[in-house]
Amino acid sequence: MAESAVSAALILVEEVLSFLEREANLQKDVRGDVQRIKSWLSAIQASLKYMDGKEGDDILKDHVSQVRDLAYDIEDVLDEFRVHVPTKFHRNRISKYAEGVIHHFKNWNALHEMSSEVQRINRRMNDIITLDCLRSISLEEGSSSGARVEICHVTPKEDDMVGFEGYKETLINYLVGDSRSGLKHIWVVGIGGSGKTILVKNVYESKNVLKEYDCHAWIHVSRSCKINKVLRSMLKQLCKVRKQSDLLELDDEEVRVKLKSELQQRRYLLVLDDVWGEDDWKSIVHALPQGSGGSKIIVTSPKHNLAKSCVGSPDYYILQIKELEKEEAWDLFCRKAFPSNGGCCPRELEEWSQKIVDKCDGLPLAIAAVGSLLSNKRRIPIEWKKLHDSLGSEIDSDNSLAIISRILLPSYKDLSKNLKNCCLYFSIFPVDYSIARERLIRLWIAEGFIKERGGKTLEDVAEDYLNELIGRNLVVVSKWDFDGRVSICRVQNLIKEFIILKSKEENFVKVLAESDSSSSTDYKIRRLSIHHSKTRWSDRSGLRCVRSLFIFEWDDSFHSSRIRKLLHDLKLVRSLDLEGAPLTKFPEEIVELTLLRYLSLRGTQVATVPKSIKKLAYLETLDLKHTCVTKLPFEIYALKFLRHLLVYRYNFKNYVAFDSVQGVEVPAGVEGLSAIQKLSLINATKNKKIIAELKALVQLRKLGLIGLKREDGRALCASIKEMEKLLTLDVRSSHKEEYIELDDMDDKPPSILQRLYLKGRLHKIPGWISSLHSLVRIGLRWSRLETSPLEALQVLPNLMELEMVDAYTGDKLEFKAETFKELKFLHLEQIDRLNTVIVEAKAMPKLEKLTLCKCEKMEMLPLYINNLTKLQELLVYDMHNNFINRLQKNSEFRDMIEHIPVIHSFTLESNQDWSLQNFS
Ligand SMILES: *[C@@H]1O[C@H](CO)[C@@H](O)[C@H](O)[C@H]1NC(C)=O
Ligand SMILES: *[C@@H]1O[C@H](CO)[C@@H](O)[C@H](O)[C@H]1NC(C)=O
């Protein structure tokens, strides 16, 4: 990664140079020195590129790390300089603005300081530059790592299950039927990478299995699990009802009690993934009751012995996963390597393919990785041979990490420099940590890993990168969004171990985990990730150069004073992620971190943002979701590069309520945020001026606005017409009875809009909505329409999700024949007079999930619900008793719904808990 360090330094050098050229005519000597650094860096960069992927001896490695450290030093010096001259530089420089402020620059001291540092660096450069290895390098041979990033659309894959049909069947047989017997344990054992987790996940996600159970949870245990955390997470998943906020207030003992009482009467399915220690397993199992008949616990473990020693009762099975048979391995490989060829291997590649597969020792993870890598290569034997030779030949085949490492290495080396960085980024997160796509992307951007390309925004390019890593089997998707995009993702454990190995080699991040004692280190820390708050950091000088700081776990030892001390020692930091920190006040130390690009205080108790926020002139992301902030100062508009401003908070209730989300008030002047892409949720109640000002925000992709009056509609429409990139619009009126009027857009509707939420009364559905061909999700709340909205919505060709809450005052909803062809999710809530729902022939042919909530007049099942053959889940909340009775197994209407795997009915109890009846 020396190359990365060098190119990062190079970018900075260029910025500083162009600044010096514009500004500091008198400082020719400084400029000369900086120019010299630039030439040196360019030469080094070229030679590093050449050496990348080549084996080197220890001396060479040592030189390379010297180069890297020097590059880091250069970056530090230049960044220090920038700290003193804020707002003048930016990698996406908006030059007009920069020019405007530039002549206020008076801080010559900083310049002199930099100048002398630069001279010192020049001397060190001269020492390194005499290296033989760097001098003798010819540059004609390019490196193999092309920055080839194709847009690959990833879709959920089934084909990783090859060779597993037998296991799958066995496992399903264990899980389905047999509802009388007691709690059973099923152990699935196999070495790392053998695919046991994929197998269990596949079975676990099958609706035919889930329908057998009242509730289910998937828990990753890992080697350093904390039992109380595990139990809490279990409770959260098992009691999957709409209200979760209470859970936060329970202490550890209460969690145990609640878990027991919740599970006592239920048939549950629990997966404990990746158990390593007997004690972990025991303490978890101890906390669980027997459950009602036929509850199951599936344990996956790499240790066969453990399974034997742990199982005390007679009620257990052990399923041993073996390596893939030759044929199965071949099959999987071909599917991965030749997807466009229908999974068929061309004859001329057979020999080398076979040899490659042999090296994978039947490990599906390895085979999939190497197959995906080859799918991007030219299909000529020499390429195949090259890969084969690079796979290494360790004999140590007992150690799956060793196998995976040598198999993954070529895949990893094949990544472009930026993709490598994106991949290494996962070493920052704790084991089994899943991260949301959008957060990951914003962080990558703040790190500077993403470069604009072909008219795409950085965010779009970053999403391509993520898809690329997924396509190469390096990253897995934990959850898909309803529209087929990645929602959250993570890396599998073995791959994670490999990434951590690489990350250590590259000095990419310093992770402070529980076992670490605070130690000082020789090398410079660029990223610091604190996984466990008990570990102390004593080397305070080391913090000065940290560019990214993450803290993942907060407990009592993390007082806000400790956080502030930590912040005080930072200086050059660009990404600061303090999500969930025990802060009640915005720490003023933050505003001194003037190079910050990414700041998250999400989930803290912070209530105000200081005026001095304006010092953070480079800020791109300000994430204040779920904080107590309800007002922003005018100075927020000084943040010219701000792309994402997120300030809102949900108040969870049992039902969707009009005021269940809170927004933020902003002063007039919002047009100053000219780079903004996401702006949510603005409360315009007091300040109507901003509605018209919004039209200057032409980069907007997501706009959330509340507090709207009927008479504001015209101005809002005029503003929206200017936002040609708008993808999400979320609008709420000032009061439940206040009308939203957005009729003024018929001449120019937001044509690429994908998500639309209208919350407030509507006279009718605005005509332009029917023309939104890209719309995938619409939510109508409190509209109280007199005529059915379905007429207007049924023409939307791509609608996948429709939510209506108190949206209609009629008593009948008719889904007409052959309409809503793409709809997957339908949610009807609080439709007071509704008594009849009719599904005509071939309406909603793809519907997967139907939720009915508190439609109290509805006593009959939707008519022709039997024709919704794809329906997987029917969830009802607080419906009429007669309706619920029709769901019973012995009801005469049961035939209509027999085909639906999951049927759950929830009722709100007087203690505000939801009780469940399972009719599956
Ligand atoms: C919006 O601002 C108004 C007036 O300042 C305030 O009363 C209201 O509670 C705010 N609403 C939300 C949902 O933030
Ligand atoms: C239900 O489906 C059957 C079989 O496809 C079809 O013949 C019938 O017309 C449908 N009924 C309605 C009203 O949707």
mmCIF file with all atom_site columns, C-alpha atoms in Angstrom, residues 133-283:
data_model
loop_
_atom_site.group_PDB
_atom_site.id
_atom_site.type_symbol
_atom_site.label_atom_id
_atom_site.label_alt_id
_atom_site.label_comp_id
_atom_site.label_asym_id
_atom_site.label_entity_id
_atom_site.label_seq_id
_atom_site.pdbx_PDB_ins_code
_atom_site.Cartn_x
_atom_site.Cartn_y
_atom_site.Cartn_z
_atom_site.occupancy
_atom_site.B_iso_or_equiv
_atom_site.pdbx_formal_charge
_atom_site.auth_seq_id
_atom_site.auth_comp_id
_atom_site.auth_asym_id
_atom_site.auth_atom_id
_atom_site.pdbx_PDB_model_num
ATOM 1   C CA . CYS A 1 133 ? 16.031  -1.259  -6.800  1.00 0.00 ? 133 CYS A CA 1
ATOM 2   C CA . LEU A 1 134 ? 14.120  1.915   -7.393  1.00 0.00 ? 134 LEU A CA 1
ATOM 3   C CA . ARG A 1 135 ? 16.582  3.336   -9.851  1.00 0.00 ? 135 ARG A CA 1
ATOM 4   C CA . SER A 1 136 ? 16.981  0.411   -12.170 1.00 0.00 ? 136 SER A CA 1
ATOM 5   C CA . ILE A 1 137 ? 13.341  -0.042  -12.805 1.00 0.00 ? 137 ILE A CA 1
ATOM 6   C CA . SER A 1 138 ? 12.151  0.259   -16.305 1.00 0.00 ? 138 SER A CA 1
ATOM 7   C CA . LEU A 1 139 ? 8.683   1.548   -16.729 1.00 0.00 ? 139 LEU A CA 1
ATOM 8   C CA . GLU A 1 140 ? 7.542   0.052   -19.971 1.00 0.00 ? 140 GLU A CA 1
ATOM 9   C CA . GLU A 1 141 ? 6.048   -3.060  -18.419 1.00 0.00 ? 141 GLU A CA 1
ATOM 10  C CA . GLY A 1 142 ? 2.696   -2.117  -17.028 1.00 0.00 ? 142 GLY A CA 1
ATOM 11  C CA . SER A 1 143 ? 1.240   -3.625  -13.911 1.00 0.00 ? 143 SER A CA 1
ATOM 12  C CA . SER A 1 144 ? -1.426  -6.245  -14.116 1.00 0.00 ? 144 SER A CA 1
ATOM 13  C CA . SER A 1 145 ? -3.798  -4.373  -11.921 1.00 0.00 ? 145 SER A CA 1
ATOM 14  C CA . GLY A 1 146 ? -5.935  -2.484  -14.357 1.00 0.00 ? 146 GLY A CA 1
ATOM 15  C CA . ALA A 1 147 ? -8.537  -0.298  -12.760 1.00 0.00 ? 147 ALA A CA 1
ATOM 16  C CA . ARG A 1 148 ? -11.145 -2.269  -14.549 1.00 0.00 ? 148 ARG A CA 1
ATOM 17  C CA . VAL A 1 149 ? -14.433 -1.743  -12.842 1.00 0.00 ? 149 VAL A CA 1
ATOM 18  C CA . GLU A 1 150 ? -17.391 -2.952  -14.718 1.00 0.00 ? 150 GLU A CA 1
ATOM 19  C CA . ILE A 1 151 ? -20.829 -2.213  -13.522 1.00 0.00 ? 151 ILE A CA 1
ATOM 20  C CA . CYS A 1 152 ? -21.865 -5.616  -12.457 1.00 0.00 ? 152 CYS A CA 1
ATOM 21  C CA . HIS A 1 153 ? -25.362 -5.959  -11.235 1.00 0.00 ? 153 HIS A CA 1
ATOM 22  C CA . VAL A 1 154 ? -25.281 -8.322  -8.338  1.00 0.00 ? 154 VAL A CA 1
ATOM 23  C CA . THR A 1 155 ? -28.261 -10.426 -7.583  1.00 0.00 ? 155 THR A CA 1
ATOM 24  C CA . PRO A 1 156 ? -28.861 -12.827 -4.744  1.00 0.00 ? 156 PRO A CA 1
ATOM 25  C CA . LYS A 1 157 ? -27.193 -16.071 -5.710  1.00 0.00 ? 157 LYS A CA 1
ATOM 26  C CA . GLU A 1 158 ? -28.308 -19.591 -5.191  1.00 0.00 ? 158 GLU A CA 1
ATOM 27  C CA . ASP A 1 159 ? -25.559 -21.286 -7.084  1.00 0.00 ? 159 ASP A CA 1
ATOM 28  C CA . ASP A 1 160 ? -23.109 -21.330 -4.202  1.00 0.00 ? 160 ASP A CA 1
ATOM 29  C CA . MET A 1 161 ? -25.148 -24.245 -2.951  1.00 0.00 ? 161 MET A CA 1
ATOM 30  C CA . VAL A 1 162 ? -23.723 -26.704 -5.419  1.00 0.00 ? 162 VAL A CA 1
ATOM 31  C CA . GLY A 1 163 ? -22.932 -30.056 -3.858  1.00 0.00 ? 163 GLY A CA 1
ATOM 32  C CA . PHE A 1 164 ? -25.081 -29.229 -0.878  1.00 0.00 ? 164 PHE A CA 1
ATOM 33  C CA . GLU A 1 165 ? -28.427 -30.582 -1.969  1.00 0.00 ? 165 GLU A CA 1
ATOM 34  C CA . GLY A 1 166 ? -28.054 -33.665 0.202   1.00 0.00 ? 166 GLY A CA 1
ATOM 35  C CA . TYR A 1 167 ? -27.114 -31.686 3.316   1.00 0.00 ? 167 TYR A CA 1
ATOM 36  C CA . LYS A 1 168 ? -29.871 -29.240 2.664   1.00 0.00 ? 168 LYS A CA 1
ATOM 37  C CA . GLU A 1 169 ? -32.459 -31.942 2.502   1.00 0.00 ? 169 GLU A CA 1
ATOM 38  C CA . THR A 1 170 ? -31.215 -33.585 5.673   1.00 0.00 ? 170 THR A CA 1
ATOM 39  C CA . LEU A 1 171 ? -31.209 -30.310 7.521   1.00 0.00 ? 171 LEU A CA 1
ATOM 40  C CA . ILE A 1 172 ? -34.692 -29.361 6.375   1.00 0.00 ? 172 ILE A CA 1
ATOM 41  C CA . ASN A 1 173 ? -35.956 -32.758 7.454   1.00 0.00 ? 173 ASN A CA 1
ATOM 42  C CA . TYR A 1 174 ? -34.610 -32.085 10.918  1.00 0.00 ? 174 TYR A CA 1
ATOM 43  C CA . LEU A 1 175 ? -36.319 -28.746 11.026  1.00 0.00 ? 175 LEU A CA 1
ATOM 44  C CA . VAL A 1 176 ? -39.716 -29.361 9.523   1.00 0.00 ? 176 VAL A CA 1
ATOM 45  C CA . GLY A 1 177 ? -42.453 -31.441 11.101  1.00 0.00 ? 177 GLY A CA 1
ATOM 46  C CA . ASP A 1 178 ? -41.876 -33.064 14.468  1.00 0.00 ? 178 ASP A CA 1
ATOM 47  C CA . SER A 1 179 ? -43.649 -30.456 16.568  1.00 0.00 ? 179 SER A CA 1
ATOM 48  C CA . ARG A 1 180 ? -44.230 -32.584 19.627  1.00 0.00 ? 180 ARG A CA 1
ATOM 49  C CA . SER A 1 181 ? -40.754 -33.398 20.820  1.00 0.00 ? 181 SER A CA 1
ATOM 50  C CA . GLY A 1 182 ? -38.646 -31.135 23.017  1.00 0.00 ? 182 GLY A CA 1
ATOM 51  C CA . LEU A 1 183 ? -35.815 -28.787 22.233  1.00 0.00 ? 183 LEU A CA 1
ATOM 52  C CA . LYS A 1 184 ? -33.273 -30.232 19.832  1.00 0.00 ? 184 LYS A CA 1
ATOM 53  C CA . HIS A 1 185 ? -29.720 -29.217 19.036  1.00 0.00 ? 185 HIS A CA 1
ATOM 54  C CA . ILE A 1 186 ? -28.330 -29.626 15.587  1.00 0.00 ? 186 ILE A CA 1
ATOM 55  C CA . TRP A 1 187 ? -24.605 -29.258 15.119  1.00 0.00 ? 187 TRP A CA 1
ATOM 56  C CA . VAL A 1 188 ? -23.306 -28.445 11.685  1.00 0.00 ? 188 VAL A CA 1
ATOM 57  C CA . VAL A 1 189 ? -19.547 -28.898 11.680  1.00 0.00 ? 189 VAL A CA 1
ATOM 58  C CA . GLY A 1 190 ? -16.909 -28.441 9.020   1.00 0.00 ? 190 GLY A CA 1
ATOM 59  C CA . ILE A 1 191 ? -13.652 -26.569 8.549   1.00 0.00 ? 191 ILE A CA 1
ATOM 60  C CA . GLY A 1 192 ? -13.647 -22.831 7.791   1.00 0.00 ? 192 GLY A CA 1
ATOM 61  C CA . GLY A 1 193 ? -14.622 -22.176 4.199   1.00 0.00 ? 193 GLY A CA 1
ATOM 62  C CA . SER A 1 194 ? -16.461 -25.469 3.845   1.00 0.00 ? 194 SER A CA 1
ATOM 63  C CA . GLY A 1 195 ? -19.700 -23.596 3.380   1.00 0.00 ? 195 GLY A CA 1
ATOM 64  C CA . LYS A 1 196 ? -21.529 -24.549 6.558   1.00 0.00 ? 196 LYS A CA 1
ATOM 65  C CA . THR A 1 197 ? -22.721 -21.027 7.212   1.00 0.00 ? 197 THR A CA 1
ATOM 66  C CA . ILE A 1 198 ? -23.967 -20.625 3.645   1.00 0.00 ? 198 ILE A CA 1
ATOM 67  C CA . LEU A 1 199 ? -25.807 -23.908 3.968   1.00 0.00 ? 199 LEU A CA 1
ATOM 68  C CA . VAL A 1 200 ? -27.461 -23.028 7.237   1.00 0.00 ? 200 VAL A CA 1
ATOM 69  C CA . LYS A 1 201 ? -28.285 -19.525 6.063   1.00 0.00 ? 201 LYS A CA 1
ATOM 70  C CA . ASN A 1 202 ? -29.913 -20.873 2.952   1.00 0.00 ? 202 ASN A CA 1
ATOM 71  C CA . VAL A 1 203 ? -32.082 -23.221 4.958   1.00 0.00 ? 203 VAL A CA 1
ATOM 72  C CA . TYR A 1 204 ? -32.767 -20.606 7.621   1.00 0.00 ? 204 TYR A CA 1
ATOM 73  C CA . GLU A 1 205 ? -34.061 -18.168 5.048   1.00 0.00 ? 205 GLU A CA 1
ATOM 74  C CA . SER A 1 206 ? -36.420 -20.627 3.489   1.00 0.00 ? 206 SER A CA 1
ATOM 75  C CA . LYS A 1 207 ? -39.990 -19.665 4.196   1.00 0.00 ? 207 LYS A CA 1
ATOM 76  C CA . ASN A 1 208 ? -40.990 -23.291 4.353   1.00 0.00 ? 208 ASN A CA 1
ATOM 77  C CA . VAL A 1 209 ? -38.749 -23.723 7.347   1.00 0.00 ? 209 VAL A CA 1
ATOM 78  C CA . LEU A 1 210 ? -39.579 -20.435 9.001   1.00 0.00 ? 210 LEU A CA 1
ATOM 79  C CA . LYS A 1 211 ? -43.289 -21.003 8.851   1.00 0.00 ? 211 LYS A CA 1
ATOM 80  C CA . GLU A 1 212 ? -42.836 -23.831 11.329  1.00 0.00 ? 212 GLU A CA 1
ATOM 81  C CA . TYR A 1 213 ? -41.583 -21.491 14.007  1.00 0.00 ? 213 TYR A CA 1
ATOM 82  C CA . ASP A 1 214 ? -43.110 -18.648 15.950  1.00 0.00 ? 214 ASP A CA 1
ATOM 83  C CA . CYS A 1 215 ? -39.876 -16.728 16.014  1.00 0.00 ? 215 CYS A CA 1
ATOM 84  C CA . HIS A 1 216 ? -36.298 -17.096 14.961  1.00 0.00 ? 216 HIS A CA 1
ATOM 85  C CA . ALA A 1 217 ? -32.900 -15.494 15.404  1.00 0.00 ? 217 ALA A CA 1
ATOM 86  C CA . TRP A 1 218 ? -29.464 -15.702 13.860  1.00 0.00 ? 218 TRP A CA 1
ATOM 87  C CA . ILE A 1 219 ? -26.600 -15.031 16.222  1.00 0.00 ? 219 ILE A CA 1
ATOM 88  C CA . HIS A 1 220 ? -22.987 -14.855 15.280  1.00 0.00 ? 220 HIS A CA 1
ATOM 89  C CA . VAL A 1 221 ? -20.996 -16.046 18.262  1.00 0.00 ? 221 VAL A CA 1
ATOM 90  C CA . SER A 1 222 ? -17.324 -15.748 17.261  1.00 0.00 ? 222 SER A CA 1
ATOM 91  C CA . ARG A 1 223 ? -14.330 -16.110 19.476  1.00 0.00 ? 223 ARG A CA 1
ATOM 92  C CA . SER A 1 224 ? -14.644 -13.117 21.702  1.00 0.00 ? 224 SER A CA 1
ATOM 93  C CA . CYS A 1 225 ? -18.354 -13.016 22.228  1.00 0.00 ? 225 CYS A CA 1
ATOM 94  C CA . LYS A 1 226 ? -19.858 -11.168 25.120  1.00 0.00 ? 226 LYS A CA 1
ATOM 95  C CA . ILE A 1 227 ? -22.686 -13.170 26.434  1.00 0.00 ? 227 ILE A CA 1
ATOM 96  C CA . ASN A 1 228 ? -24.892 -10.289 27.502  1.00 0.00 ? 228 ASN A CA 1
ATOM 97  C CA . LYS A 1 229 ? -24.570 -8.681  24.137  1.00 0.00 ? 229 LYS A CA 1
ATOM 98  C CA . VAL A 1 230 ? -25.439 -11.934 22.447  1.00 0.00 ? 230 VAL A CA 1
ATOM 99  C CA . LEU A 1 231 ? -28.564 -12.340 24.560  1.00 0.00 ? 231 LEU A CA 1
ATOM 100 C CA . ARG A 1 232 ? -29.660 -8.795  23.883  1.00 0.00 ? 232 ARG A CA 1
ATOM 101 C CA . SER A 1 233 ? -29.289 -9.245  20.179  1.00 0.00 ? 233 SER A CA 1
ATOM 102 C CA . MET A 1 234 ? -31.188 -12.494 20.441  1.00 0.00 ? 234 MET A CA 1
ATOM 103 C CA . LEU A 1 235 ? -34.065 -10.865 22.248  1.00 0.00 ? 235 LEU A CA 1
ATOM 104 C CA . LYS A 1 236 ? -34.190 -8.118  19.669  1.00 0.00 ? 236 LYS A CA 1
ATOM 105 C CA . GLN A 1 237 ? -34.541 -10.583 16.842  1.00 0.00 ? 237 GLN A CA 1
ATOM 106 C CA . LEU A 1 238 ? -36.813 -13.052 18.549  1.00 0.00 ? 238 LEU A CA 1
ATOM 107 C CA . CYS A 1 239 ? -39.352 -10.487 19.660  1.00 0.00 ? 239 CYS A CA 1
ATOM 108 C CA . LYS A 1 240 ? -39.598 -8.998  16.247  1.00 0.00 ? 240 LYS A CA 1
ATOM 109 C CA . VAL A 1 241 ? -42.474 -6.678  16.791  1.00 0.00 ? 241 VAL A CA 1
ATOM 110 C CA . ARG A 1 242 ? -42.845 -3.107  15.852  1.00 0.00 ? 242 ARG A CA 1
ATOM 111 C CA . LYS A 1 243 ? -41.728 -1.523  19.066  1.00 0.00 ? 243 LYS A CA 1
ATOM 112 C CA . GLN A 1 244 ? -38.101 -1.913  20.016  1.00 0.00 ? 244 GLN A CA 1
ATOM 113 C CA . SER A 1 245 ? -37.250 1.177   21.944  1.00 0.00 ? 245 SER A CA 1
ATOM 114 C CA . ASP A 1 246 ? -38.008 -0.452  25.295  1.00 0.00 ? 246 ASP A CA 1
ATOM 115 C CA . LEU A 1 247 ? -35.254 -2.921  24.791  1.00 0.00 ? 247 LEU A CA 1
ATOM 116 C CA . LEU A 1 248 ? -32.632 -0.249  25.244  1.00 0.00 ? 248 LEU A CA 1
ATOM 117 C CA . GLU A 1 249 ? -33.750 0.404   28.768  1.00 0.00 ? 249 GLU A CA 1
ATOM 118 C CA . LEU A 1 250 ? -33.531 -3.152  30.054  1.00 0.00 ? 250 LEU A CA 1
ATOM 119 C CA . ASP A 1 251 ? -30.513 -4.128  32.107  1.00 0.00 ? 251 ASP A CA 1
ATOM 120 C CA . ASP A 1 252 ? -28.714 -7.411  31.588  1.00 0.00 ? 252 ASP A CA 1
ATOM 121 C CA . GLU A 1 253 ? -30.703 -9.320  34.150  1.00 0.00 ? 253 GLU A CA 1
ATOM 122 C CA . GLU A 1 254 ? -34.003 -8.058  32.760  1.00 0.00 ? 254 GLU A CA 1
ATOM 123 C CA . VAL A 1 255 ? -32.920 -9.141  29.313  1.00 0.00 ? 255 VAL A CA 1
ATOM 124 C CA . ARG A 1 256 ? -32.441 -12.679 30.595  1.00 0.00 ? 256 ARG A CA 1
ATOM 125 C CA . VAL A 1 257 ? -35.782 -12.706 32.333  1.00 0.00 ? 257 VAL A CA 1
ATOM 126 C CA . LYS A 1 258 ? -37.588 -11.343 29.328  1.00 0.00 ? 258 LYS A CA 1
ATOM 127 C CA . LEU A 1 259 ? -35.892 -13.747 26.985  1.00 0.00 ? 259 LEU A CA 1
ATOM 128 C CA . LYS A 1 260 ? -37.009 -16.673 29.116  1.00 0.00 ? 260 LYS A CA 1
ATOM 129 C CA . SER A 1 261 ? -40.571 -15.480 29.392  1.00 0.00 ? 261 SER A CA 1
ATOM 130 C CA . GLU A 1 262 ? -40.803 -14.669 25.694  1.00 0.00 ? 262 GLU A CA 1
ATOM 131 C CA . LEU A 1 263 ? -39.514 -18.038 24.589  1.00 0.00 ? 263 LEU A CA 1
ATOM 132 C CA . GLN A 1 264 ? -41.200 -20.230 27.148  1.00 0.00 ? 264 GLN A CA 1
ATOM 133 C CA . GLN A 1 265 ? -44.418 -20.526 25.190  1.00 0.00 ? 265 GLN A CA 1
ATOM 134 C CA . ARG A 1 266 ? -43.026 -20.216 21.699  1.00 0.00 ? 266 ARG A CA 1
ATOM 135 C CA . ARG A 1 267 ? -41.611 -22.561 19.201  1.00 0.00 ? 267 ARG A CA 1
ATOM 136 C CA . TYR A 1 268 ? -38.316 -20.981 18.345  1.00 0.00 ? 268 TYR A CA 1
ATOM 137 C CA . LEU A 1 269 ? -35.501 -21.521 15.904  1.00 0.00 ? 269 LEU A CA 1
ATOM 138 C CA . LEU A 1 270 ? -32.113 -20.231 16.863  1.00 0.00 ? 270 LEU A CA 1
ATOM 139 C CA . VAL A 1 271 ? -28.872 -20.335 14.922  1.00 0.00 ? 271 VAL A CA 1
ATOM 140 C CA . LEU A 1 272 ? -25.604 -19.950 16.804  1.00 0.00 ? 272 LEU A CA 1
ATOM 141 C CA . ASP A 1 273 ? -23.125 -19.390 14.043  1.00 0.00 ? 273 ASP A CA 1
ATOM 142 C CA . ASP A 1 274 ? -19.438 -20.123 14.419  1.00 0.00 ? 274 ASP A CA 1
ATOM 143 C CA . VAL A 1 275 ? -19.130 -21.357 17.981  1.00 0.00 ? 275 VAL A CA 1
ATOM 144 C CA . TRP A 1 276 ? -15.545 -21.957 19.078  1.00 0.00 ? 276 TRP A CA 1
ATOM 145 C CA . GLY A 1 277 ? -15.674 -22.377 22.809  1.00 0.00 ? 277 GLY A CA 1
ATOM 146 C CA . GLU A 1 278 ? -17.567 -24.770 25.007  1.00 0.00 ? 278 GLU A CA 1
ATOM 147 C CA . ASP A 1 279 ? -18.184 -22.105 27.617  1.00 0.00 ? 279 ASP A CA 1
ATOM 148 C CA . ASP A 1 280 ? -19.768 -19.718 25.140  1.00 0.00 ? 280 ASP A CA 1
ATOM 149 C CA . TRP A 1 281 ? -22.149 -22.371 23.992  1.00 0.00 ? 281 TRP A CA 1
ATOM 150 C CA . LYS A 1 282 ? -23.026 -23.403 27.521  1.00 0.00 ? 282 LYS A CA 1
ATOM 151 C CA . SER A 1 283 ? -23.719 -19.961 28.825  1.00 0.00 ? 283 SER A CA 1
#
